[in-house]
mmCIF file of C-alpha atoms in Angstrom:
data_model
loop_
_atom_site.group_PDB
_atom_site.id
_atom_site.type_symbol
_atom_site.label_atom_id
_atom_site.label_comp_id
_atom_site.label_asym_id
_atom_site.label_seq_id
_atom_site.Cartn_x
_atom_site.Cartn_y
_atom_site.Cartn_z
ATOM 1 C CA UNK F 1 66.230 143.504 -14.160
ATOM 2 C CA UNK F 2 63.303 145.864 -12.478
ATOM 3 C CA UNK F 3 60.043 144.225 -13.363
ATOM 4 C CA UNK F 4 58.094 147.768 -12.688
ATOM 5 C CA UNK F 5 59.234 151.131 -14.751
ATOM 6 C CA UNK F 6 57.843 154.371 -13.445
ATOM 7 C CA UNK F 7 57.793 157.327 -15.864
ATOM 8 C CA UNK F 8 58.347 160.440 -15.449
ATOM 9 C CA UNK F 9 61.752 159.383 -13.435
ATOM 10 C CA UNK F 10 61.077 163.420 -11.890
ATOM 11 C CA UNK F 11 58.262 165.580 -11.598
ATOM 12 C CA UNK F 12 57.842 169.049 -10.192
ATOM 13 C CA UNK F 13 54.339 170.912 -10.117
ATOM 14 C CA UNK F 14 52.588 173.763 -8.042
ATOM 15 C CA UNK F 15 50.781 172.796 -4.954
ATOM 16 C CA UNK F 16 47.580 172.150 -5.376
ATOM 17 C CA UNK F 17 47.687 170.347 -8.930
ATOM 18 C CA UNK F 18 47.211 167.182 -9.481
ATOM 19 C CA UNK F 19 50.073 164.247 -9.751
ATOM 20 C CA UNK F 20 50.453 161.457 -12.047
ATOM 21 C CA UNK F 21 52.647 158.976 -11.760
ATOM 22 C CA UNK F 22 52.997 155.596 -14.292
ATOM 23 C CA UNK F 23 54.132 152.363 -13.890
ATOM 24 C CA UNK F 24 55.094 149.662 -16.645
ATOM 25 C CA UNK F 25 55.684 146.327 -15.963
ATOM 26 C CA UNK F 26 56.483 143.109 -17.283
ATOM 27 C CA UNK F 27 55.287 139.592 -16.180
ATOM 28 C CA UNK F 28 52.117 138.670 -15.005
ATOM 29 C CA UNK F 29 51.194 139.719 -11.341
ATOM 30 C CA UNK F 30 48.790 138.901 -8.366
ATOM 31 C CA UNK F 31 49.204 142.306 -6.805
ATOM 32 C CA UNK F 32 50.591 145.774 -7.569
ATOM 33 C CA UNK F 33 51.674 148.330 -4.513
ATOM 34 C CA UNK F 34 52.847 152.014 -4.190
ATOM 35 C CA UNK F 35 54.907 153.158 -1.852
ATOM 36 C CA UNK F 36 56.012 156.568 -1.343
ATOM 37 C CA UNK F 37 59.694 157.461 0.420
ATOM 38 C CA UNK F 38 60.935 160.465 1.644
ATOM 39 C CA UNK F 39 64.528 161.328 1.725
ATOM 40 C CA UNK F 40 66.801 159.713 3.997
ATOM 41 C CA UNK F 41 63.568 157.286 4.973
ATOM 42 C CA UNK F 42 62.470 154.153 4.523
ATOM 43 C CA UNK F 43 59.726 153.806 2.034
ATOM 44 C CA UNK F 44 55.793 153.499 3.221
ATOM 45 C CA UNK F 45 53.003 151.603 1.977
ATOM 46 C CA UNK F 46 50.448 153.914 0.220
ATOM 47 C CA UNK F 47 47.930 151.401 -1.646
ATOM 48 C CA UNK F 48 47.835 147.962 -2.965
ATOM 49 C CA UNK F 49 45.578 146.863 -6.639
ATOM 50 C CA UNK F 50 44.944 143.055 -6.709
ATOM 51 C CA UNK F 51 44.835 142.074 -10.562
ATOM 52 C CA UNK F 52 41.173 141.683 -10.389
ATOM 53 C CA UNK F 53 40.647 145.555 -9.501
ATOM 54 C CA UNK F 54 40.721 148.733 -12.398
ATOM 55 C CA UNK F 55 40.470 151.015 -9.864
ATOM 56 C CA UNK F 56 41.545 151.997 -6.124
ATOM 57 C CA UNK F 57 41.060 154.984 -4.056
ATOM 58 C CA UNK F 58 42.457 156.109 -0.776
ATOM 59 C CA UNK F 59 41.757 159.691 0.673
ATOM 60 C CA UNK F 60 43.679 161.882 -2.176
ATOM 61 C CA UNK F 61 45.596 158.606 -4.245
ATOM 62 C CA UNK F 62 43.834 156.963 -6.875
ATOM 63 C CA UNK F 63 45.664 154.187 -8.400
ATOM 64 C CA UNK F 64 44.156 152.471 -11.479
ATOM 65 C CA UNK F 65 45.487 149.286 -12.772
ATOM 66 C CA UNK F 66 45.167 148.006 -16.699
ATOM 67 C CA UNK F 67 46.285 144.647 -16.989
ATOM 68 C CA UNK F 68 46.284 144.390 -20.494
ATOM 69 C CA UNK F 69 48.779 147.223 -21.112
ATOM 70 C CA UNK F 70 50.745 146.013 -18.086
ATOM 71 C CA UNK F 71 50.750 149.279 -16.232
ATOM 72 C CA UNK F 72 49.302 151.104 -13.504
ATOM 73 C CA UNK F 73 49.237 155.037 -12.672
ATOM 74 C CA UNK F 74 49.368 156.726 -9.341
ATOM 75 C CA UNK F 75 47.322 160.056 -9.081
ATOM 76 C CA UNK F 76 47.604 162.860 -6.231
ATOM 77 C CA UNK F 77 44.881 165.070 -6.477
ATOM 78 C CA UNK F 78 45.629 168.722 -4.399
ATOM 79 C CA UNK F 79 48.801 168.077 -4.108
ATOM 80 C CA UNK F 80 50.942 169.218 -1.278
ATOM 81 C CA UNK F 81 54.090 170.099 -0.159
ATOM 82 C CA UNK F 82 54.419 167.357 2.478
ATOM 83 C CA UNK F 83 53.559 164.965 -0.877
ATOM 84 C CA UNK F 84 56.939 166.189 -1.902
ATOM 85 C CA UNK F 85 58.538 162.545 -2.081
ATOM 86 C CA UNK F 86 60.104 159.365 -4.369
ATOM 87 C CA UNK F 87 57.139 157.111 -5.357
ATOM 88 C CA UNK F 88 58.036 153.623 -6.118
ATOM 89 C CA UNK F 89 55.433 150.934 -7.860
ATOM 90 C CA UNK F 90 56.203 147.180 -6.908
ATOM 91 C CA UNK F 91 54.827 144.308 -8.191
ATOM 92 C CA UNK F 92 55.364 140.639 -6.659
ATOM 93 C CA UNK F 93 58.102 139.038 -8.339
ATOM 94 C CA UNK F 94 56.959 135.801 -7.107
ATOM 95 C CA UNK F 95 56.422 134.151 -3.812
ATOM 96 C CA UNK F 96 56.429 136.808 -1.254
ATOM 97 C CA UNK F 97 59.178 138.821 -3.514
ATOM 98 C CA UNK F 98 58.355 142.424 -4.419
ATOM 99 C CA UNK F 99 60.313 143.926 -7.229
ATOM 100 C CA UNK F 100 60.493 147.794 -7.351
ATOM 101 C CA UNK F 101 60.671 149.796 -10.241
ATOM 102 C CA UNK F 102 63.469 153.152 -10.282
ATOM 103 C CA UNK F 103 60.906 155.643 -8.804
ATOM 104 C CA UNK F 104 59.663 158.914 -9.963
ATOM 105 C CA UNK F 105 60.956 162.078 -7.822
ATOM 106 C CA UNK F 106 57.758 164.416 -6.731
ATOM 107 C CA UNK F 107 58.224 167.475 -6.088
ATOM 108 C CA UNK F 108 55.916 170.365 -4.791
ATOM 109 C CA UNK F 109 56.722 173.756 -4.689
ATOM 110 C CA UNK F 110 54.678 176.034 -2.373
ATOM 111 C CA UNK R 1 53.644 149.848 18.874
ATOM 112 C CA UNK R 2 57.072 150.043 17.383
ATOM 113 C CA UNK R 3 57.711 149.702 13.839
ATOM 114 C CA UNK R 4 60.952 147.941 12.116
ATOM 115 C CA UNK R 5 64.289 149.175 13.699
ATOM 116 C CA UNK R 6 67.399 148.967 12.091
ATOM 117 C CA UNK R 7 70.751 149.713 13.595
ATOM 118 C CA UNK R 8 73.280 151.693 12.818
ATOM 119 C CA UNK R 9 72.047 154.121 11.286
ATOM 120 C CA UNK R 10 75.164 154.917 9.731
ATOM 121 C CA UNK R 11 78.301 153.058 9.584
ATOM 122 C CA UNK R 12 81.570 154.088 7.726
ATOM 123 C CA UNK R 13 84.185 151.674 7.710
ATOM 124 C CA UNK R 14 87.424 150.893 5.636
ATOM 125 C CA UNK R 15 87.358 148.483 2.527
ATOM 126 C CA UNK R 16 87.719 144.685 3.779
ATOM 127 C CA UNK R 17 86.144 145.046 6.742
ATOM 128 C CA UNK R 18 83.283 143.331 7.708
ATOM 129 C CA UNK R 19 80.133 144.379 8.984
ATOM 130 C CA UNK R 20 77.271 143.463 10.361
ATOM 131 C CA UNK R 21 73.711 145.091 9.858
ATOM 132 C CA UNK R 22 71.178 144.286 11.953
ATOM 133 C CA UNK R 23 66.884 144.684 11.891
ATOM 134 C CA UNK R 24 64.122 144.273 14.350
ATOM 135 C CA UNK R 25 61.271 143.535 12.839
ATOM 136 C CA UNK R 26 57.615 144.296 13.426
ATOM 137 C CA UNK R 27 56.403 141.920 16.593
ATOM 138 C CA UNK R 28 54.096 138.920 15.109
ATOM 139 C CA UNK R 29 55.805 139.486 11.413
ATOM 140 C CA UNK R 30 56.654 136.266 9.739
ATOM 141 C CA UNK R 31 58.489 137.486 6.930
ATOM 142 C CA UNK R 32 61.124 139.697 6.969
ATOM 143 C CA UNK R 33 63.250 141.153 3.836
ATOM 144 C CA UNK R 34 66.465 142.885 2.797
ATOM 145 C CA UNK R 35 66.753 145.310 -0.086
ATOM 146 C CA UNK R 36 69.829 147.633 -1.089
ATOM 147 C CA UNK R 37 69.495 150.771 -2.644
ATOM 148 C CA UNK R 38 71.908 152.603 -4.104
ATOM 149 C CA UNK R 39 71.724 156.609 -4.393
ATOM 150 C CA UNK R 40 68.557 158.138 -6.266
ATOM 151 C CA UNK R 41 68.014 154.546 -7.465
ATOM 152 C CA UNK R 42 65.203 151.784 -7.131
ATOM 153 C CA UNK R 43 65.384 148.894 -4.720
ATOM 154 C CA UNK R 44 67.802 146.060 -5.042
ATOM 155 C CA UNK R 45 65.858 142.638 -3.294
ATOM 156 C CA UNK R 46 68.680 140.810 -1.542
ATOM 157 C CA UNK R 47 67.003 138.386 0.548
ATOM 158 C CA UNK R 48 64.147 137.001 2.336
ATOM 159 C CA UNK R 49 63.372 135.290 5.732
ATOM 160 C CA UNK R 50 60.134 133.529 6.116
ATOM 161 C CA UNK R 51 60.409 132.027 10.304
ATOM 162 C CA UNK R 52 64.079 131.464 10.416
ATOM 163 C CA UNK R 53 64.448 129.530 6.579
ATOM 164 C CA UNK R 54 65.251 131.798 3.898
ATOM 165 C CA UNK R 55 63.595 130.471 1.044
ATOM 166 C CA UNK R 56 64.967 133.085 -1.614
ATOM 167 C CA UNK R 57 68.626 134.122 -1.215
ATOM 168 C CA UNK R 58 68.531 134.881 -5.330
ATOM 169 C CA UNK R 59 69.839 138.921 -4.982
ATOM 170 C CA UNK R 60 72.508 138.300 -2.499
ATOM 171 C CA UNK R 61 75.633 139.732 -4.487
ATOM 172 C CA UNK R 62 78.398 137.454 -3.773
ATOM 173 C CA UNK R 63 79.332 134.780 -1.361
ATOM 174 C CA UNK R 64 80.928 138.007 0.614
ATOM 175 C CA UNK R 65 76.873 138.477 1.376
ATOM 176 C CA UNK R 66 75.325 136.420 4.186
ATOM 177 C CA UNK R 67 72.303 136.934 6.087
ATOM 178 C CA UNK R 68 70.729 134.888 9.433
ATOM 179 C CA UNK R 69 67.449 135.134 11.147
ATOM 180 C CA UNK R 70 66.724 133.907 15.082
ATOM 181 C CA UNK R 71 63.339 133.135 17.012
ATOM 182 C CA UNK R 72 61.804 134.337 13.993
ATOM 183 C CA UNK R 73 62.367 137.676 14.785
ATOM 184 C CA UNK R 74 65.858 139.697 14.717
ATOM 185 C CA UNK R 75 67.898 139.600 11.080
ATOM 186 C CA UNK R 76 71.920 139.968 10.862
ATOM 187 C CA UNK R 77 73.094 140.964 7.343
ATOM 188 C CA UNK R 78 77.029 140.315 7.200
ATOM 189 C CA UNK R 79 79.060 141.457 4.797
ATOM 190 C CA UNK R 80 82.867 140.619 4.496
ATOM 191 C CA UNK R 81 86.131 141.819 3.470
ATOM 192 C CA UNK R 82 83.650 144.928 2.103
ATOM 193 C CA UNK R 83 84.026 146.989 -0.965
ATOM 194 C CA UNK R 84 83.432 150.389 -2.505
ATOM 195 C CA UNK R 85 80.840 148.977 -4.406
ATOM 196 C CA UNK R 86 78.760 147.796 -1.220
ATOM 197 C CA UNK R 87 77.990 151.461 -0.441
ATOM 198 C CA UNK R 88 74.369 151.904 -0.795
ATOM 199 C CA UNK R 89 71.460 152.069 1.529
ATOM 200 C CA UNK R 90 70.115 148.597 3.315
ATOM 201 C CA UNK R 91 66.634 148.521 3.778
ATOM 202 C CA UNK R 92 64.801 146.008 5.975
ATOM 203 C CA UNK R 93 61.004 145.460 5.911
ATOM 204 C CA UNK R 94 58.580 142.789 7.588
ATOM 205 C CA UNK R 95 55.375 141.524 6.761
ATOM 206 C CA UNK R 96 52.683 139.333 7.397
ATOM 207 C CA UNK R 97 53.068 135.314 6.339
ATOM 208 C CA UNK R 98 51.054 136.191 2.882
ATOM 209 C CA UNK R 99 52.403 137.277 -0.166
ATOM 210 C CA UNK R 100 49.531 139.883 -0.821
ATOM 211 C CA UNK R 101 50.099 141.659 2.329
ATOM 212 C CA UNK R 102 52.328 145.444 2.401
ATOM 213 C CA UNK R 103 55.675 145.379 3.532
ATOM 214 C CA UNK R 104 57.051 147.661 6.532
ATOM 215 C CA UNK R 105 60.224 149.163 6.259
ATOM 216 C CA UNK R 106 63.232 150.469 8.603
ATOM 217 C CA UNK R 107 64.940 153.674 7.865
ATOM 218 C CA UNK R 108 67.603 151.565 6.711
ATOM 219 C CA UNK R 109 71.619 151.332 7.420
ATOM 220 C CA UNK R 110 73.456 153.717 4.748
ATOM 221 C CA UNK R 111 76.811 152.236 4.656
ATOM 222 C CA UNK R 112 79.737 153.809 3.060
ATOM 223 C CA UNK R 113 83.233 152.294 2.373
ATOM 224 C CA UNK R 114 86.195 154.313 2.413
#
């Protein structure tokens, strides 16, 4: 079974708004990471939250992490067209496993 | 420097065949993973390599699923007498040794059985 959930499964918003993504998840984890994959591509690494960290930011992403409720949310602030993309939370499974929720479907429109 | 390469790209083939998928990972990457994905859906974890040993083989489907790794570097997924089902997407990605480090990924292999 996916340990992560994202919500919505699609989105689809005017460039320049903002994006947010969620992510639910079950178990416990050390880590949570985005990724972001465009179509026909294999996914890349946007950001990882250890468990100790609320809050994250990388250029335009801000990913904030609330253990207690077992989720996480992705934002994209000024969003793009190239940001047209799936977005995929993972969290590890265990070990060195990640487990990857269904993805929610981004899209931009100029 | 060259990321994860996976080859084919694409490979069609007729139900129970076997084929063989194969990935190059990134140079100095320890660990090395296999994922399927099936259309507009999350990834499925299959298997991983840490050096050569493959300490979780949990998601590997069936006994029709095997997968080797050599030198520590280049992975073979095999998959016999293959079935409609096995269509999807397979997705290779490499890492560093430690659990909290990001994954790379290939462009993956779609596969499709006719």
């Amino acid at each position: 079974s996916q340990q992560g959930e994202e919500d919505p499964q699609a989105l689809s918003i005017q460039e320049g708004e903002n994006a947010t993504m969620n992510c639910s998840y079950k178990t416990s984890i050390n880590n949570l990471q985005w990724y972001r994959q465009n179509s026909g591509r294999g996914l890349v690494h946007l950001i990882l939250i250890r468990s100790n960290e609320r809050e994250k930011h990388s250029g335009r992403l801000r990913v904030t992490l609330d253990t207690s409720k077992k989720s996480s949310s992705l934002l994209i602030t000024a969003s793009r067209a190239a940001d047209t993309a799936s977005y995929f939370c993972a969290t590890d499974g265990g070990a060195q496993k990640l487990v990857f929720g269904q993805g929610t479907r981004l899209t931009i429109n100029p | 420097g060259a990321g994860v390469s996976q080859s084919p790209s694409n490979k069609v083939t007729e139900k129970g065949k076997d084929v063989e998928l194969r990935c190059d990972p990134i140079s100095g990457h320890t660990a090395l993973y296999w994922y399927r994905q099936s259309l507009g859906q999350g990834l499925e974890f299959l298997i991983y390599f840490q050096g050569n040993s493959a300490p979780d083989k949990s998601g590997l489907p069936s006994d029709r699923f095997s997968a080797e790794r050599t030198g520590g570097s280049v992975s073979t997924l095999t998959i016999q007498r293959t079935q409609q089902e096995d269509s999807a997407v397979y997705l290779c990605a490499s890492s560093f040794q430690y659990s909290n480090q990001p994954q790379h990924f290939g462009d993956g292999t779609r596969l499709s059985i006719l």
